[in-house]
Short mmCIF file of C-alpha atoms in Angstrom, two decimals:
data_model
loop_
_atom_site.label_atom_id
_atom_site.label_comp_id
_atom_site.label_asym_id
_atom_site.label_seq_id
_atom_site.Cartn_x
_atom_site.Cartn_y
_atom_site.Cartn_z
CA MET A 1 0.00 0.00 0.00
CA GLU A 2 1.32 3.42 -0.90
CA ALA A 3 0.22 6.83 0.34
CA ARG A 4 1.59 10.29 -0.34
CA GLN A 5 1.39 13.47 1.71
CA GLN A 6 3.01 16.71 0.59
CA GLY A 7 5.11 14.84 -1.95
CA GLN A 8 6.58 12.42 0.58
CA GLU A 9 5.91 8.72 0.85
CA LEU A 10 4.18 7.62 4.02
CA ALA A 11 5.74 4.43 5.33
CA ILE A 12 3.32 2.00 6.93
CA PRO A 13 5.03 0.69 10.09
CA THR A 14 5.08 -3.04 10.66
CA ASP A 15 5.62 -2.75 14.41
CA THR A 16 2.30 -2.74 16.29
CA GLN A 17 3.29 0.08 18.64
CA ASP A 18 4.46 2.27 15.74
CA ARG A 19 1.27 1.47 13.83
CA ASP A 20 -0.89 2.38 16.84
CA THR A 21 1.02 5.65 17.22
CA LEU A 22 0.46 6.45 13.54
CA ILE A 23 -3.25 5.70 13.85
CA ARG A 24 -3.54 7.98 16.90
CA GLU A 25 -1.66 10.79 15.13
CA LEU A 26 -3.81 10.48 12.01
CA TRP A 27 -6.99 10.44 14.11
CA ASP A 28 -5.82 13.60 15.94
CA LEU A 29 -5.33 15.30 12.57
CA ILE A 30 -8.81 14.26 11.44
CA VAL A 31 -10.35 15.62 14.65
CA LYS A 32 -8.43 18.91 14.32
CA GLN A 33 -9.57 19.27 10.71
CA ASP A 34 -13.18 18.62 11.71
CA GLU A 35 -12.96 21.21 14.50
CA ALA A 36 -11.43 23.75 12.11
CA LEU A 37 -14.23 23.16 9.59
CA ASP A 38 -16.83 23.64 12.34
CA ARG A 39 -15.23 26.96 13.32
CA LEU A 40 -15.12 28.06 9.69
CA GLU A 41 -18.78 27.20 9.20
CA ARG A 42 -19.69 29.23 12.30
CA LEU A 43 -17.64 32.17 11.04
CA LEU A 44 -19.41 32.01 7.72
CA GLY A 45 -22.80 31.77 9.45
CA MET A 46 -23.50 28.29 8.16
CA GLU A 47 -24.87 25.34 10.10
CA ALA A 48 -22.84 22.15 10.19
CA GLU A 49 -24.23 19.43 7.95
CA ASP A 50 -23.98 16.12 9.79
#
């Protein structure tokens, strides 16, 4: 499996602890993005579409 982010290859760790850390970090990024979109929608006077 191959993934790219900002022109760099994202290595998928084979070690379980490394993989769990990567999953947590990716989830944190998803949550931060969702929170940022919610703030933007509020600033623009839009309601969040869930």
